[in-house]
C-alpha positions as protocol buffer text, in pm:
chain_id: "A"
residue {
  index: 1
  type: LYS
  ca { x: 3551 y: -688 z: -6500 }
}
residue {
  index: 2
  type: ASN
  ca { x: 3759 y: -960 z: -6348 }
}
residue {
  index: 3
  type: GLU
  ca { x: 3719 y: -827 z: -5927 }
}
residue {
  index: 4
  type: ILE
  ca { x: 3446 y: -780 z: -5911 }
}
residue {
  index: 5
  type: LYS
  ca { x: 3224 y: -1149 z: -5864 }
}
residue {
  index: 6
  type: GLY
  ca { x: 2918 y: -1212 z: -5778 }
}
residue {
  index: 7
  type: GLN
  ca { x: 2752 y: -1339 z: -5472 }
}
residue {
  index: 8
  type: ASP
  ca { x: 2861 y: -1710 z: -5569 }
}
residue {
  index: 9
  type: GLY
  ca { x: 3134 y: -1578 z: -5612 }
}
residue {
  index: 10
  type: GLU
  ca { x: 3169 y: -1657 z: -6006 }
}
residue {
  index: 11
  type: LYS
  ca { x: 3317 y: -1379 z: -6267 }
}
residue {
  index: 12
  type: LEU
  ca { x: 3003 y: -1081 z: -6338 }
}
residue {
  index: 13
  type: SER
  ca { x: 2946 y: -1007 z: -6692 }
}
residue {
  index: 14
  type: TYR
  ca { x: 3051 y: -685 z: -6883 }
}
residue {
  index: 15
  type: GLY
  ca { x: 2714 y: -539 z: -6813 }
}
residue {
  index: 16
  type: GLU
  ca { x: 2643 y: -698 z: -6467 }
}
residue {
  index: 17
  type: ALA
  ca { x: 2993 y: -528 z: -6348 }
}
residue {
  index: 18
  type: GLN
  ca { x: 2904 y: -221 z: -6518 }
}
residue {
  index: 19
  type: LYS
  ca { x: 2632 y: -149 z: -6245 }
}
residue {
  index: 20
  type: SER
  ca { x: 2840 y: -153 z: -5930 }
}
residue {
  index: 21
  type: ILE
  ca { x: 3139 y: 71 z: -6084 }
}
residue {
  index: 22
  type: ASN
  ca { x: 2893 y: 323 z: -6269 }
}
residue {
  index: 23
  type: VAL
  ca { x: 2716 y: 347 z: -5869 }
}
residue {
  index: 24
  type: PHE
  ca { x: 3000 y: 434 z: -5667 }
}
residue {
  index: 25
  type: LEU
  ca { x: 3087 y: 676 z: -5945 }
}
residue {
  index: 26
  type: LYS
  ca { x: 2746 y: 827 z: -5946 }
}
residue {
  index: 27
  type: THR
  ca { x: 2692 y: 872 z: -5605 }
}
residue {
  index: 28
  type: TYR
  ca { x: 3038 y: 982 z: -5525 }
}
residue {
  index: 29
  type: VAL
  ca { x: 3101 y: 1235 z: -5822 }
}
residue {
  index: 30
  type: ASP
  ca { x: 2756 y: 1275 z: -5883 }
}
residue {
  index: 31
  type: ARG
  ca { x: 2569 y: 1340 z: -5567 }
}
residue {
  index: 32
  type: SER
  ca { x: 2834 y: 1400 z: -5351 }
}
residue {
  index: 33
  type: SER
  ca { x: 3053 y: 1630 z: -5573 }
}
residue {
  index: 34
  type: ARG
  ca { x: 3371 y: 1488 z: -5525 }
}
residue {
  index: 35
  type: PRO
  ca { x: 3654 y: 1508 z: -5511 }
}
residue {
  index: 36
  type: HIS
  ca { x: 3581 y: 1862 z: -5521 }
}
residue {
  index: 37
  type: THR
  ca { x: 3328 y: 2067 z: -5648 }
}
residue {
  index: 38
  type: SER
  ca { x: 3492 y: 2202 z: -6023 }
}
residue {
  index: 39
  type: VAL
  ca { x: 3630 y: 1850 z: -6058 }
}
residue {
  index: 40
  type: ALA
  ca { x: 3282 y: 1654 z: -6025 }
}
residue {
  index: 41
  type: GLU
  ca { x: 3140 y: 1910 z: -6297 }
}
residue {
  index: 42
  type: THR
  ca { x: 3422 y: 1773 z: -6467 }
}
residue {
  index: 43
  type: ILE
  ca { x: 3354 y: 1450 z: -6492 }
}
residue {
  index: 44
  type: ARG
  ca { x: 2950 y: 1419 z: -6491 }
}
residue {
  index: 45
  type: PRO
  ca { x: 2945 y: 1444 z: -6890 }
}
residue {
  index: 46
  type: PHE
  ca { x: 3139 y: 1065 z: -6895 }
}
residue {
  index: 47
  type: LEU
  ca { x: 2907 y: 955 z: -6586 }
}
residue {
  index: 48
  type: HIS
  ca { x: 2742 y: 634 z: -6721 }
}
residue {
  index: 49
  type: VAL
  ca { x: 2369 y: 611 z: -6746 }
}
residue {
  index: 50
  type: PRO
  ca { x: 2288 y: 236 z: -6540 }
}
residue {
  index: 51
  type: LEU
  ca { x: 2252 y: -14 z: -6832 }
}
residue {
  index: 52
  type: ASP
  ca { x: 1975 y: -260 z: -6678 }
}
residue {
  index: 53
  type: SER
  ca { x: 1693 y: -441 z: -6811 }
}
residue {
  index: 54
  type: ILE
  ca { x: 1475 y: -122 z: -6750 }
}
residue {
  index: 55
  type: MET
  ca { x: 1598 y: 102 z: -6965 }
}
residue {
  index: 56
  type: ILE
  ca { x: 1668 y: -102 z: -7212 }
}
residue {
  index: 57
  type: LYS
  ca { x: 1295 y: -231 z: -7227 }
}
residue {
  index: 58
  type: TYR
  ca { x: 1193 y: 86 z: -7218 }
}
residue {
  index: 59
  type: PHE
  ca { x: 1387 y: 250 z: -7454 }
}
residue {
  index: 60
  type: ARG
  ca { x: 1374 y: -36 z: -7716 }
}
residue {
  index: 61
  type: GLU
  ca { x: 1048 y: 19 z: -7633 }
}
residue {
  index: 62
  type: ASN
  ca { x: 987 y: 403 z: -7690 }
}
residue {
  index: 63
  type: PHE
  ca { x: 1201 y: 498 z: -7905 }
}
residue {
  index: 64
  type: ARG
  ca { x: 1242 y: 221 z: -8182 }
}
residue {
  index: 65
  type: SER
  ca { x: 1394 y: 435 z: -8450 }
}
residue {
  index: 66
  type: ASP
  ca { x: 1642 y: 573 z: -8249 }
}
residue {
  index: 67
  type: TYR
  ca { x: 1776 y: 242 z: -8115 }
}
residue {
  index: 68
  type: SER
  ca { x: 1804 y: 155 z: -8522 }
}
residue {
  index: 69
  type: ILE
  ca { x: 1997 y: 402 z: -8523 }
}
residue {
  index: 70
  type: TYR
  ca { x: 2240 y: 362 z: -8212 }
}
residue {
  index: 71
  type: ILE
  ca { x: 2208 y: -36 z: -8095 }
}
residue {
  index: 72
  type: ALA
  ca { x: 2076 y: -184 z: -8414 }
}
residue {
  index: 73
  type: PRO
  ca { x: 2425 y: -154 z: -8584 }
}
residue {
  index: 74
  type: ALA
  ca { x: 2601 y: -278 z: -8283 }
}
residue {
  index: 75
  type: HIS
  ca { x: 2425 y: -583 z: -8235 }
}
residue {
  index: 76
  type: HIS
  ca { x: 2487 y: -664 z: -8653 }
}
residue {
  index: 77
  type: GLN
  ca { x: 2850 y: -627 z: -8542 }
}
residue {
  index: 78
  type: VAL
  ca { x: 2809 y: -858 z: -8286 }
}
residue {
  index: 79
  type: ASN
  ca { x: 2638 y: -1113 z: -8464 }
}
residue {
  index: 80
  type: GLU
  ca { x: 2946 y: -1105 z: -8718 }
}
residue {
  index: 81
  type: TRP
  ca { x: 3209 y: -1178 z: -8460 }
}
residue {
  index: 82
  type: ILE
  ca { x: 2996 y: -1452 z: -8336 }
}
residue {
  index: 83
  type: ARG
  ca { x: 2967 y: -1575 z: -8699 }
}
residue {
  index: 84
  type: ASP
  ca { x: 3304 y: -1563 z: -8789 }
}
residue {
  index: 85
  type: ASN
  ca { x: 3425 y: -1695 z: -8483 }
}
residue {
  index: 86
  type: ASN
  ca { x: 3185 y: -1941 z: -8446 }
}
residue {
  index: 87
  type: PRO
  ca { x: 3158 y: -2094 z: -8837 }
}
residue {
  index: 88
  type: THR
  ca { x: 2864 y: -2345 z: -8743 }
}
residue {
  index: 89
  type: PHE
  ca { x: 2652 y: -2067 z: -8706 }
}
residue {
  index: 90
  type: THR
  ca { x: 2468 y: -1962 z: -8971 }
}
residue {
  index: 91
  type: GLY
  ca { x: 2194 y: -1800 z: -8763 }
}
residue {
  index: 92
  type: LYS
  ca { x: 2164 y: -1437 z: -8605 }
}
residue {
  index: 93
  type: MET
  ca { x: 2070 y: -1371 z: -8180 }
}
residue {
  index: 94
  type: PRO
  ca { x: 1755 y: -1168 z: -8154 }
}
residue {
  index: 95
  type: ASP
  ca { x: 1781 y: -728 z: -8060 }
}
residue {
  index: 96
  type: LYS
  ca { x: 1644 y: -915 z: -7710 }
}
residue {
  index: 97
  type: GLU
  ca { x: 1848 y: -1128 z: -7684 }
}
residue {
  index: 98
  type: LEU
  ca { x: 2158 y: -922 z: -7744 }
}
residue {
  index: 99
  type: SER
  ca { x: 2041 y: -629 z: -7517 }
}
residue {
  index: 100
  type: LYS
  ca { x: 2041 y: -890 z: -7227 }
}
residue {
  index: 101
  type: LEU
  ca { x: 2257 y: -784 z: -6957 }
}
residue {
  index: 102
  type: LYS
  ca { x: 2425 y: -1076 z: -6938 }
}
residue {
  index: 103
  type: ASN
  ca { x: 2466 y: -1060 z: -7273 }
}
residue {
  index: 104
  type: ILE
  ca { x: 2601 y: -696 z: -7351 }
}
residue {
  index: 105
  type: CYS
  ca { x: 2955 y: -689 z: -7459 }
}
residue {
  index: 106
  type: PRO
  ca { x: 3147 y: -352 z: -7497 }
}
residue {
  index: 107
  type: GLU
  ca { x: 3078 y: -237 z: -7799 }
}
residue {
  index: 108
  type: VAL
  ca { x: 2663 y: -277 z: -7704 }
}
residue {
  index: 109
  type: TYR
  ca { x: 2760 y: -175 z: -7413 }
}
residue {
  index: 110
  type: LEU
  ca { x: 2933 y: 245 z: -7488 }
}
residue {
  index: 111
  type: ALA
  ca { x: 2700 y: 225 z: -7825 }
}
residue {
  index: 112
  type: TRP
  ca { x: 2365 y: 231 z: -7560 }
}
residue {
  index: 113
  type: GLN
  ca { x: 2621 y: 544 z: -7344 }
}
residue {
  index: 114
  type: LYS
  ca { x: 2674 y: 699 z: -7671 }
}
residue {
  index: 115
  type: TRP
  ca { x: 2280 y: 716 z: -7762 }
}
residue {
  index: 116
  type: PHE
  ca { x: 2241 y: 826 z: -7369 }
}
residue {
  index: 117
  type: ARG
  ca { x: 2445 y: 1124 z: -7467 }
}
residue {
  index: 118
  type: ALA
  ca { x: 2324 y: 1233 z: -7824 }
}
residue {
  index: 119
  type: ILE
  ca { x: 1968 y: 1273 z: -7537 }
}
residue {
  index: 120
  type: TYR
  ca { x: 2140 y: 1449 z: -7250 }
}
residue {
  index: 121
  type: PRO
  ca { x: 2491 y: 1548 z: -7324 }
}
residue {
  index: 122
  type: ASN
  ca { x: 2550 y: 1761 z: -6996 }
}
residue {
  index: 123
  type: LYS
  ca { x: 2443 y: 1512 z: -6755 }
}
residue {
  index: 124
  type: PRO
  ca { x: 2344 y: 1178 z: -6921 }
}
residue {
  index: 125
  type: VAL
  ca { x: 2307 y: 1070 z: -6518 }
}
residue {
  index: 126
  type: MET
  ca { x: 1974 y: 1278 z: -6560 }
}
residue {
  index: 127
  type: LEU
  ca { x: 1791 y: 976 z: -6770 }
}
residue {
  index: 128
  type: ASP
  ca { x: 1871 y: 771 z: -6377 }
}
residue {
  index: 129
  type: THR
  ca { x: 1453 y: 979 z: -6342 }
}
residue {
  index: 130
  type: ILE
  ca { x: 1287 y: 712 z: -6667 }
}
residue {
  index: 131
  type: TRP
  ca { x: 1476 y: 409 z: -6443 }
}
residue {
  index: 132
  type: ALA
  ca { x: 1289 y: 512 z: -6106 }
}
residue {
  index: 133
  type: LEU
  ca { x: 905 y: 587 z: -6254 }
}
residue {
  index: 134
  type: GLU
  ca { x: 981 y: 280 z: -6470 }
}
residue {
  index: 135
  type: ARG
  ca { x: 1037 y: 83 z: -6214 }
}
residue {
  index: 136
  type: GLU
  ca { x: 793 y: 121 z: -5982 }
}
residue {
  index: 137
  type: ARG
  ca { x: 575 y: 29 z: -6346 }
}
residue {
  index: 138
  type: ASN
  ca { x: 700 y: -279 z: -6374 }
}
């Protein structure tokens, strides 16, 4: 994460950095079956579903109950961490704010990936089709 920089030369957030790495791995492993077919088959279930505003919005709006199971607890932990480290902060960061890619921390990112694996365990990147279809609507 610290080595990947944006166009402006600034460090990327965790959520922003994951996207570049995931695009490379998806192309190399999933689409090209590299480095070898058998290795690619082993790695495929571990590839991450790209997480961006399109996917976040789609799943948050269409699957509220699962969102409450997988993502809300991670957001609750982040809010506890913020309160513990900022005694003057007594409020709560809204889920919508914590779901912005620039604000996604590793715990929330991994909660999303866990949810995606629950939906499609053998090849979670199949959920990329949702991104493609929703992108056209937005």
